[in-house]
Coordinates of C-alpha atoms in Angstrom, one line a residue:
M1 CA 3.0 -93.1 -52.2
K2 CA 0.5 -90.3 -51.5
K3 CA 1.4 -90.2 -47.8
N4 CA 5.1 -90.1 -48.7
I5 CA 4.6 -87.1 -51.1
I6 CA 2.6 -85.2 -48.4
A7 CA 5.3 -85.9 -45.8
M8 CA 8.0 -84.7 -48.3
N9 CA 6.1 -81.5 -49.0
A10 CA 5.7 -80.7 -45.4
S11 CA 9.4 -81.3 -44.9
I12 CA 10.2 -79.0 -47.9
M13 CA 8.1 -76.2 -46.5
I14 CA 9.4 -76.0 -43.0
G15 CA 12.7 -78.0 -43.0
L16 CA 11.8 -80.1 -39.9
G17 CA 14.0 -83.1 -40.6
S18 CA 13.1 -86.7 -40.1
I19 CA 9.5 -87.6 -39.7
L20 CA 10.2 -90.0 -36.9
A21 CA 11.3 -87.3 -34.5
A22 CA 9.4 -86.6 -31.3
P23 CA 6.0 -85.0 -31.6
S24 CA 7.0 -82.1 -29.3
V25 CA 9.5 -81.0 -32.0
Y26 CA 6.8 -80.7 -34.6
A27 CA 4.4 -79.0 -32.2
E28 CA 7.1 -76.4 -31.6
S29 CA 7.5 -76.0 -35.4
I30 CA 3.8 -75.5 -35.8
S31 CA 3.9 -73.0 -33.0
D32 CA 6.6 -71.1 -34.9
L33 CA 4.5 -71.2 -38.0
E34 CA 1.5 -69.9 -36.1
K35 CA 3.6 -67.1 -34.8
Q36 CA 4.7 -66.3 -38.3
K37 CA 1.1 -66.3 -39.5
E38 CA 0.1 -63.9 -36.7
S39 CA 3.0 -61.7 -37.5
I40 CA 2.0 -61.6 -41.1
Q41 CA -1.7 -60.8 -40.1
E42 CA -0.5 -58.0 -37.9
K43 CA 1.7 -56.6 -40.8
R44 CA -1.3 -56.8 -43.1
S45 CA -3.4 -54.8 -40.7
G46 CA -0.6 -52.2 -40.5
V47 CA -0.3 -52.1 -44.3
E48 CA -4.1 -51.7 -44.6
S49 CA -4.0 -48.8 -42.2
N50 CA -1.1 -47.2 -44.1
I51 CA -3.1 -47.6 -47.4
S52 CA -6.1 -45.9 -45.7
D53 CA -3.8 -43.0 -44.5
T54 CA -2.3 -42.7 -47.9
E55 CA -5.7 -42.5 -49.5
K56 CA -6.6 -39.7 -47.1
K57 CA -3.4 -37.9 -48.1
I58 CA -4.2 -38.3 -51.8
D59 CA -7.8 -37.0 -51.2
N60 CA -6.4 -34.0 -49.3
L61 CA -3.8 -33.2 -51.9
Q62 CA -6.5 -33.5 -54.7
D63 CA -8.8 -31.2 -52.7
K64 CA -5.9 -28.7 -52.4
Q65 CA -5.1 -29.1 -56.1
M66 CA -8.7 -28.4 -57.1
T67 CA -8.8 -25.3 -54.8
A68 CA -5.5 -24.1 -56.3
E69 CA -6.8 -24.7 -59.8
D70 CA -10.0 -22.7 -59.0
Q71 CA -7.8 -19.9 -57.7
I72 CA -5.7 -20.0 -60.8
A73 CA -8.8 -19.7 -62.9
A74 CA -9.9 -16.7 -60.9
I75 CA -6.5 -15.1 -61.2
E76 CA -6.5 -15.7 -65.0
A77 CA -9.9 -14.0 -65.1
K78 CA -8.4 -11.0 -63.2
I79 CA -5.4 -11.0 -65.5
A80 CA -7.7 -10.9 -68.5
E81 CA -9.7 -8.1 -66.9
S82 CA -6.5 -6.2 -66.2
A83 CA -5.4 -6.6 -69.8
K84 CA -8.7 -5.1 -71.0
K85 CA -8.2 -2.2 -68.7
I86 CA -4.6 -1.7 -69.8
D87 CA -5.8 -1.8 -73.4
A88 CA -8.4 0.8 -72.6
K89 CA -5.8 3.0 -71.0
N90 CA -3.5 2.6 -73.9
A91 CA -6.4 3.7 -76.2
E92 CA -7.0 6.7 -74.0
I93 CA -3.3 7.5 -74.0
T94 CA -3.2 7.3 -77.7
Q95 CA -6.3 9.5 -78.0
T96 CA -4.8 12.0 -75.6
K97 CA -1.5 12.1 -77.5
K98 CA -3.6 12.8 -80.6
E99 CA -5.3 15.6 -78.7
I100 CA -1.9 16.9 -77.7
E101 CA -0.8 16.9 -81.4
A102 CA -3.9 18.8 -82.3
L103 CA -3.3 21.2 -79.5
K104 CA 0.2 21.8 -80.7
E105 CA -1.3 23.1 -83.9
E106 CA -3.6 25.4 -82.0
I107 CA -0.7 26.5 -79.9
K108 CA 1.2 27.3 -83.0
V109 CA -1.7 29.5 -84.3
L110 CA -2.1 31.2 -80.9
K111 CA 1.6 31.9 -80.8
E112 CA 1.5 33.5 -84.2
R113 CA -1.6 35.5 -83.2
I114 CA 0.2 36.6 -80.0
A115 CA 3.3 37.5 -82.0
K116 CA 1.2 39.7 -84.4
R117 CA -0.5 41.4 -81.4
N118 CA 2.9 42.1 -79.8
E119 CA 4.0 43.8 -83.0
V120 CA 0.8 46.0 -83.0
L121 CA 1.4 46.9 -79.3
K122 CA 5.0 47.7 -80.0
E123 CA 4.0 50.1 -82.8
R124 CA 1.4 51.7 -80.4
A125 CA 4.0 52.0 -77.7
L126 CA 6.5 53.5 -80.1
S127 CA 4.0 56.0 -81.5
F128 CA 3.0 56.9 -78.0
Q129 CA 6.6 57.5 -77.0
E130 CA 7.4 59.6 -80.1
T131 CA 4.3 61.8 -79.7
G132 CA 4.5 62.3 -76.0
G133 CA 1.8 60.1 -74.9
D134 CA -1.3 61.8 -73.6
V135 CA -0.3 65.1 -75.1
N136 CA -1.0 63.8 -78.5
Y137 CA -4.5 63.0 -77.4
L138 CA -4.9 66.5 -76.0
E139 CA -3.6 68.1 -79.2
V140 CA -6.1 66.0 -81.1
L141 CA -8.8 67.2 -78.8
F142 CA -7.8 70.9 -78.6
G143 CA -7.1 71.0 -82.3
S144 CA -10.8 70.5 -83.1
S145 CA -12.3 73.3 -85.3
S146 CA -15.8 73.0 -83.8
F147 CA -17.7 71.2 -81.0
G148 CA -18.9 68.5 -83.4
D149 CA -15.3 68.0 -84.5
L150 CA -14.3 67.8 -80.8
V151 CA -17.0 65.2 -80.2
D152 CA -15.7 63.2 -83.2
R153 CA -12.2 63.5 -82.0
V154 CA -13.0 62.4 -78.4
G155 CA -14.9 59.4 -79.8
A156 CA -11.9 58.5 -82.0
V157 CA -9.5 58.7 -79.1
A158 CA -11.8 56.6 -76.9
T159 CA -12.1 54.0 -79.7
I160 CA -8.3 53.8 -80.1
A161 CA -7.8 53.4 -76.4
E162 CA -10.5 50.8 -76.1
A163 CA -9.0 48.9 -79.0
D164 CA -5.7 48.9 -77.3
R165 CA -7.3 47.6 -74.1
D166 CA -9.1 44.8 -76.1
I167 CA -5.9 43.7 -77.7
L168 CA -4.2 43.5 -74.3
K169 CA -7.2 41.7 -72.7
Q170 CA -7.4 39.2 -75.6
H171 CA -3.7 38.8 -75.4
E172 CA -3.9 37.8 -71.8
L173 CA -6.9 35.5 -72.4
D174 CA -5.1 33.7 -75.2
K175 CA -2.1 33.2 -73.0
K176 CA -4.2 31.9 -70.1
D177 CA -6.1 29.6 -72.4
L178 CA -2.9 28.3 -73.9
E179 CA -1.5 27.6 -70.4
E180 CA -4.7 25.9 -69.2
K181 CA -4.9 23.6 -72.3
Q182 CA -1.3 22.7 -71.9
N183 CA -1.7 21.9 -68.2
A184 CA -5.0 20.0 -68.8
V185 CA -3.6 17.6 -71.5
E186 CA -0.3 17.2 -69.6
T187 CA -2.2 16.4 -66.4
K188 CA -4.5 14.0 -68.3
L189 CA -1.6 12.2 -70.0
A190 CA 0.3 12.0 -66.7
S191 CA -2.8 10.6 -65.0
L192 CA -3.3 8.0 -67.7
E193 CA 0.4 7.0 -67.5
V194 CA 0.1 6.6 -63.7
A195 CA -3.1 4.6 -64.1
K196 CA -1.5 2.4 -66.7
A197 CA 1.6 1.9 -64.5
E198 CA -0.7 0.8 -61.7
L199 CA -2.6 -1.6 -63.9
L200 CA 0.7 -3.0 -65.1
E201 CA 1.9 -3.5 -61.5
I202 CA -1.4 -5.2 -60.6
Q203 CA -1.1 -7.4 -63.7
K204 CA 2.5 -8.2 -62.7
Q205 CA 1.4 -9.2 -59.2
Q206 CA -1.5 -11.3 -60.7
K207 CA 1.0 -13.1 -63.0
Q208 CA 3.3 -13.7 -60.0
Q209 CA 0.4 -15.1 -58.1
K210 CA -0.5 -17.4 -61.0
Q211 CA 3.1 -18.6 -61.2
E212 CA 3.0 -19.4 -57.5
K213 CA -0.3 -21.2 -57.9
D214 CA 1.1 -23.1 -60.9
A215 CA 4.1 -24.1 -58.9
L216 CA 1.8 -25.2 -56.1
V217 CA -0.3 -27.3 -58.4
K218 CA 2.8 -28.9 -59.9
K219 CA 4.1 -29.7 -56.4
L220 CA 0.7 -31.1 -55.3
K221 CA 0.6 -33.2 -58.4
Q222 CA 4.1 -34.5 -57.7
Q223 CA 3.1 -35.3 -54.1
T224 CA -0.1 -37.0 -55.3
E225 CA 1.9 -39.1 -57.8
K226 CA 4.3 -40.0 -55.0
H227 CA 1.5 -41.1 -52.7
E228 CA -0.3 -42.9 -55.5
H229 CA 3.0 -44.8 -56.2
E230 CA 3.3 -45.5 -52.5
K231 CA -0.3 -46.7 -52.4
M232 CA 0.4 -49.1 -55.3
G233 CA 3.5 -50.4 -53.4
L234 CA 1.5 -50.8 -50.2
E235 CA -1.2 -52.7 -52.1
E236 CA 1.5 -54.9 -53.6
E237 CA 2.9 -55.5 -50.1
K238 CA -0.6 -56.3 -48.9
A239 CA -1.1 -58.8 -51.7
N240 CA 2.3 -60.4 -51.0
L241 CA 1.5 -60.7 -47.3
A242 CA -1.9 -62.3 -48.1
A243 CA -0.1 -64.8 -50.3
Q244 CA 2.5 -65.5 -47.6
E245 CA -0.2 -66.0 -45.0
K246 CA -1.9 -68.4 -47.4
A247 CA 1.4 -70.3 -47.8
I248 CA 2.0 -70.4 -44.0
K249 CA -1.6 -71.7 -43.5
S250 CA -0.8 -74.4 -46.2
A251 CA 2.4 -75.3 -44.3
I252 CA 0.5 -75.6 -41.0
S253 CA -2.2 -77.7 -42.7
L254 CA 0.4 -80.0 -44.3
E255 CA 2.3 -80.3 -41.0
H256 CA -0.9 -81.2 -39.1
Q257 CA -1.7 -83.8 -41.7
R258 CA 1.8 -85.2 -41.6
L259 CA 1.7 -85.4 -37.8
A260 CA -1.7 -87.2 -38.0
E261 CA -0.3 -89.7 -40.4
L262 CA 2.8 -90.1 -38.3
E263 CA 0.7 -90.8 -35.2
A264 CA -1.4 -93.3 -37.2
A265 CA 1.8 -95.0 -38.5
R266 CA 3.1 -95.2 -34.9
K267 CA -0.2 -96.7 -33.7
K268 CA -0.1 -99.2 -36.5
A269 CA 3.5 -100.0 -35.8
A270 CA 2.7 -100.5 -32.1
A271 CA -0.2 -102.8 -32.9
E272 CA 1.9 -104.8 -35.3
A273 CA 4.7 -105.0 -32.7
K274 CA 2.2 -106.3 -30.1
K275 CA 0.9 -108.8 -32.5
R276 CA 4.4 -110.0 -33.4
A277 CA 5.2 -110.3 -29.7
E278 CA 2.1 -112.5 -29.1
Q279 CA 3.0 -114.6 -32.1
E280 CA 6.6 -115.0 -30.9
A281 CA 5.5 -116.0 -27.4
A282 CA 3.2 -118.6 -28.9
Q283 CA 6.0 -119.9 -31.2
A284 CA 8.4 -120.1 -28.2
A285 CA 6.1 -122.5 -26.4
S286 CA 5.7 -124.7 -29.5
Q287 CA 9.0 -124.7 -31.2
A288 CA 12.3 -126.1 -30.0
S289 CA 14.8 -123.5 -31.3
E290 CA 14.2 -120.2 -29.5
S291 CA 17.2 -118.5 -31.1
K292 CA 16.0 -119.2 -34.6
K293 CA 12.6 -117.7 -33.8
Q294 CA 14.2 -114.5 -32.3
S295 CA 16.4 -114.1 -35.4
T296 CA 13.4 -114.3 -37.7
S297 CA 11.4 -111.9 -35.5
S298 CA 14.3 -109.3 -35.5
G299 CA 14.6 -109.5 -39.3
Y300 CA 10.9 -109.0 -39.8
S301 CA 10.9 -106.0 -37.4
A302 CA 13.7 -104.2 -39.3
K303 CA 12.0 -104.9 -42.6
S304 CA 8.7 -103.6 -41.2
N305 CA 10.2 -100.4 -39.9
S306 CA 12.0 -99.8 -43.1
S307 CA 8.9 -100.1 -45.2
S308 CA 6.8 -97.9 -42.8
A309 CA 9.1 -94.9 -43.1
P310 CA 7.9 -92.6 -45.9
S311 CA 10.4 -91.6 -48.5
T312 CA 11.8 -88.1 -48.2
S313 CA 13.5 -88.0 -51.6
Q314 CA 12.8 -84.8 -53.5
P315 CA 11.4 -84.8 -57.1
S316 CA 14.0 -84.4 -59.7
S317 CA 14.6 -80.9 -61.0
N318 CA 15.8 -79.6 -64.3
V319 CA 19.1 -77.9 -63.3
S320 CA 20.7 -78.0 -66.7
Q321 CA 23.1 -75.0 -67.1
A322 CA 22.4 -74.1 -63.4
P323 CA 25.0 -74.2 -60.7
A324 CA 25.2 -77.3 -58.5
V325 CA 23.0 -77.2 -55.4
S326 CA 25.1 -76.1 -52.5
S327 CA 25.0 -77.5 -49.0
G328 CA 24.3 -74.2 -47.3
T329 CA 21.0 -72.7 -46.4
F330 CA 20.6 -71.0 -49.8
T331 CA 21.9 -72.1 -53.1
R332 CA 22.8 -69.9 -56.1
P333 CA 19.6 -69.3 -58.1
S334 CA 21.2 -69.3 -61.6
A335 CA 24.3 -69.5 -63.6
G336 CA 26.0 -66.2 -64.8
Y337 CA 28.1 -63.4 -63.3
V338 CA 27.0 -60.8 -60.8
S339 CA 26.5 -57.7 -63.0
S340 CA 25.1 -55.4 -60.2
T341 CA 25.4 -55.7 -56.4
M342 CA 23.1 -54.6 -53.6
G343 CA 23.3 -50.9 -52.7
E344 CA 22.4 -47.4 -54.1
R345 CA 22.0 -47.3 -57.9
W346 CA 20.6 -44.5 -60.0
N347 CA 19.7 -42.5 -56.9
K348 CA 17.6 -45.5 -55.6
Q349 CA 18.2 -48.4 -53.4
H350 CA 19.0 -51.6 -55.4
A351 CA 17.5 -54.2 -52.9
G352 CA 19.1 -57.2 -54.5
I353 CA 21.7 -58.5 -56.9
D354 CA 21.6 -59.0 -60.7
I355 CA 23.0 -62.1 -62.3
A356 CA 23.5 -61.9 -66.0
A357 CA 24.0 -64.6 -68.6
S358 CA 23.1 -65.2 -72.3
G359 CA 21.1 -68.0 -73.9
T360 CA 18.5 -70.1 -72.1
V361 CA 19.3 -70.0 -68.4
P362 CA 17.2 -71.9 -65.9
I363 CA 16.3 -70.2 -62.6
V364 CA 16.1 -72.4 -59.5
A365 CA 14.6 -72.0 -56.0
A366 CA 17.3 -70.9 -53.6
A367 CA 15.8 -73.0 -50.8
D368 CA 12.8 -75.2 -50.0
G369 CA 9.7 -73.2 -49.7
V370 CA 6.2 -72.4 -51.0
V371 CA 5.5 -70.1 -54.0
S372 CA 3.6 -67.2 -52.4
R373 CA 3.2 -65.2 -55.7
S374 CA 3.8 -65.8 -59.4
Y375 CA 2.6 -63.0 -61.6
F376 CA 3.6 -60.2 -64.0
S377 CA 4.6 -56.9 -62.5
S378 CA 5.1 -53.6 -64.4
S379 CA 8.5 -53.2 -62.6
Y380 CA 9.6 -56.8 -61.8
G381 CA 8.2 -58.2 -65.1
N382 CA 7.6 -62.0 -64.7
V383 CA 8.3 -62.5 -61.0
I384 CA 8.1 -65.3 -58.4
F385 CA 8.0 -64.8 -54.7
V386 CA 8.9 -67.9 -52.5
T387 CA 8.3 -68.0 -48.8
H388 CA 10.6 -70.1 -46.7
S389 CA 10.5 -71.2 -43.0
I390 CA 14.0 -72.2 -41.9
G391 CA 14.8 -72.8 -38.2
G392 CA 11.7 -70.9 -37.1
Q393 CA 12.7 -67.8 -39.2
Q394 CA 10.7 -66.7 -42.2
W395 CA 12.5 -65.8 -45.4
T396 CA 11.3 -64.5 -48.7
T397 CA 13.2 -64.8 -52.0
V398 CA 12.3 -62.8 -55.2
Y399 CA 13.1 -63.9 -58.7
A400 CA 12.4 -61.0 -61.2
H401 CA 12.5 -60.2 -65.0
L402 CA 12.0 -63.8 -65.9
N403 CA 11.2 -64.8 -69.5
S404 CA 8.8 -67.4 -68.3
R405 CA 7.5 -68.8 -65.0
Q406 CA 7.1 -72.5 -64.4
V407 CA 5.4 -72.6 -61.0
S408 CA 2.2 -71.1 -59.8
E409 CA 1.1 -69.7 -56.4
G410 CA 0.8 -72.3 -53.7
A411 CA 3.3 -74.7 -55.3
V412 CA 5.8 -76.4 -53.0
V413 CA 9.3 -76.1 -54.4
A414 CA 12.6 -77.8 -53.5
K415 CA 16.0 -76.2 -53.2
G416 CA 17.5 -76.3 -56.7
Q417 CA 14.2 -77.0 -58.4
Q418 CA 13.8 -75.1 -61.7
I419 CA 11.0 -72.4 -61.4
G420 CA 11.6 -70.3 -64.5
I421 CA 13.8 -69.0 -67.3
M422 CA 16.0 -65.9 -67.1
G423 CA 14.6 -63.0 -69.2
N424 CA 14.4 -59.3 -69.8
T425 CA 10.8 -58.4 -68.8
G426 CA 9.4 -55.5 -66.8
H427 CA 11.7 -52.5 -66.1
S428 CA 14.9 -54.2 -67.3
F429 CA 17.8 -53.5 -69.6
G430 CA 19.2 -56.7 -70.9
Q431 CA 18.7 -60.3 -69.9
H432 CA 19.4 -61.0 -66.2
L433 CA 17.9 -62.3 -63.0
H434 CA 17.2 -59.7 -60.3
F435 CA 17.4 -61.7 -57.1
E436 CA 16.3 -60.4 -53.6
L437 CA 16.6 -62.1 -50.2
H438 CA 14.4 -60.8 -47.3
K439 CA 14.8 -61.9 -43.7
G440 CA 11.1 -61.8 -43.0
A441 CA 8.2 -60.8 -45.3
W442 CA 8.7 -58.6 -48.4
N443 CA 7.5 -55.1 -47.9
Y444 CA 7.2 -52.0 -50.1
S445 CA 10.1 -50.2 -48.4
K446 CA 12.2 -53.5 -48.6
S447 CA 13.4 -52.9 -45.1
N448 CA 13.9 -56.6 -44.6
A449 CA 16.2 -57.0 -47.6
V450 CA 19.7 -58.5 -46.9
N451 CA 22.6 -58.9 -49.2
P452 CA 22.2 -62.2 -51.0
L453 CA 26.0 -62.5 -51.5
D454 CA 26.3 -63.0 -47.8
Y455 CA 24.1 -66.2 -48.0
I456 CA 24.7 -67.8 -51.4
P457 CA 27.9 -69.2 -53.0
N458 CA 29.7 -66.6 -55.2

């Protein structure tokens, strides 16, 4: 019984046909499996290299992000410093405007003083005109009654003339002072306004630089997240390739074991045949009826050959509520209707089909194979990967969003054997089976995905 089960498992894993075929056929199948194993190892090496490259990209992006964040911090410090300077200029402008208001009061007083002086000068000029100017002064001088009186009169005239000159001189000084004060405060205010405008322009440029750096950091973060997601996918691909390699090694080991047992069975059959031939020869010499002996020997040989052939029947599977197992290479993995086909969906590539149904719906293996992975994924939910080797070609089927998984990694499954129950786990909206078919190994980019509807019954 143990030998029969081992032979059955090997047949399930690689679909080699009858165990009594020529050894060269099996050797060729083992060679195919070895090639598949080498191909998987090569892909694993490539994926590991891609992971390393992606990690370097992530490190580089993170370094750039740190540099940009340091630059943002420096720019923010400059913006704060500019804000302080602008506040200082605003304070100076406010103070200068107060000085201007105070100066306006001084200007008002000066204008009043100048106006009064103008009136005095007008009166002087009018008096001078009416009296004839210098003649009046001469009359004053010549009209003196004595020398002392003359001296007094000359002093008086000189005083009046000096007073007039002082008024004119002060008048000019006040006007000049007024103009200088006006020019000074206006120049100061204009200078402050220019300085403030320059600071505002600097601050505007600094804020623009900060916006650019913020945009750069955002872009770097998005690129980092993209590469981190890519790295996760590559690590997932690496894990799947490792599981597939393990499954292929298991298939090779089982096939070698099956071939060894077949060779042992052949040797045993040859020895038994030789022994029967010797017995028949001895019986021919001693018995009278040669035809009866030959008939008995032929019956015994058929019986012996029948008993020596290991059973290739597959274990019964729970296929309740599941579609009947088809005769094609792949059978339909579950009952239900196709709710979503392969192609672009939500701006992403939908690499398989969705089959929806309500209630308790069993999920079955689409073909004979080995479970390479059985685990919970954040996106796939409860998911099972099965590796198949059919006619020298490696295939991978994926069964996602399961409610429960009934097989573990390394398990040998038969076409139509129940492996889980349809569910709504992972990134899923409503109960359904997400089914993928890959001609070759599963990879992160899903470049080997083919349309399952081209291979399973509709």
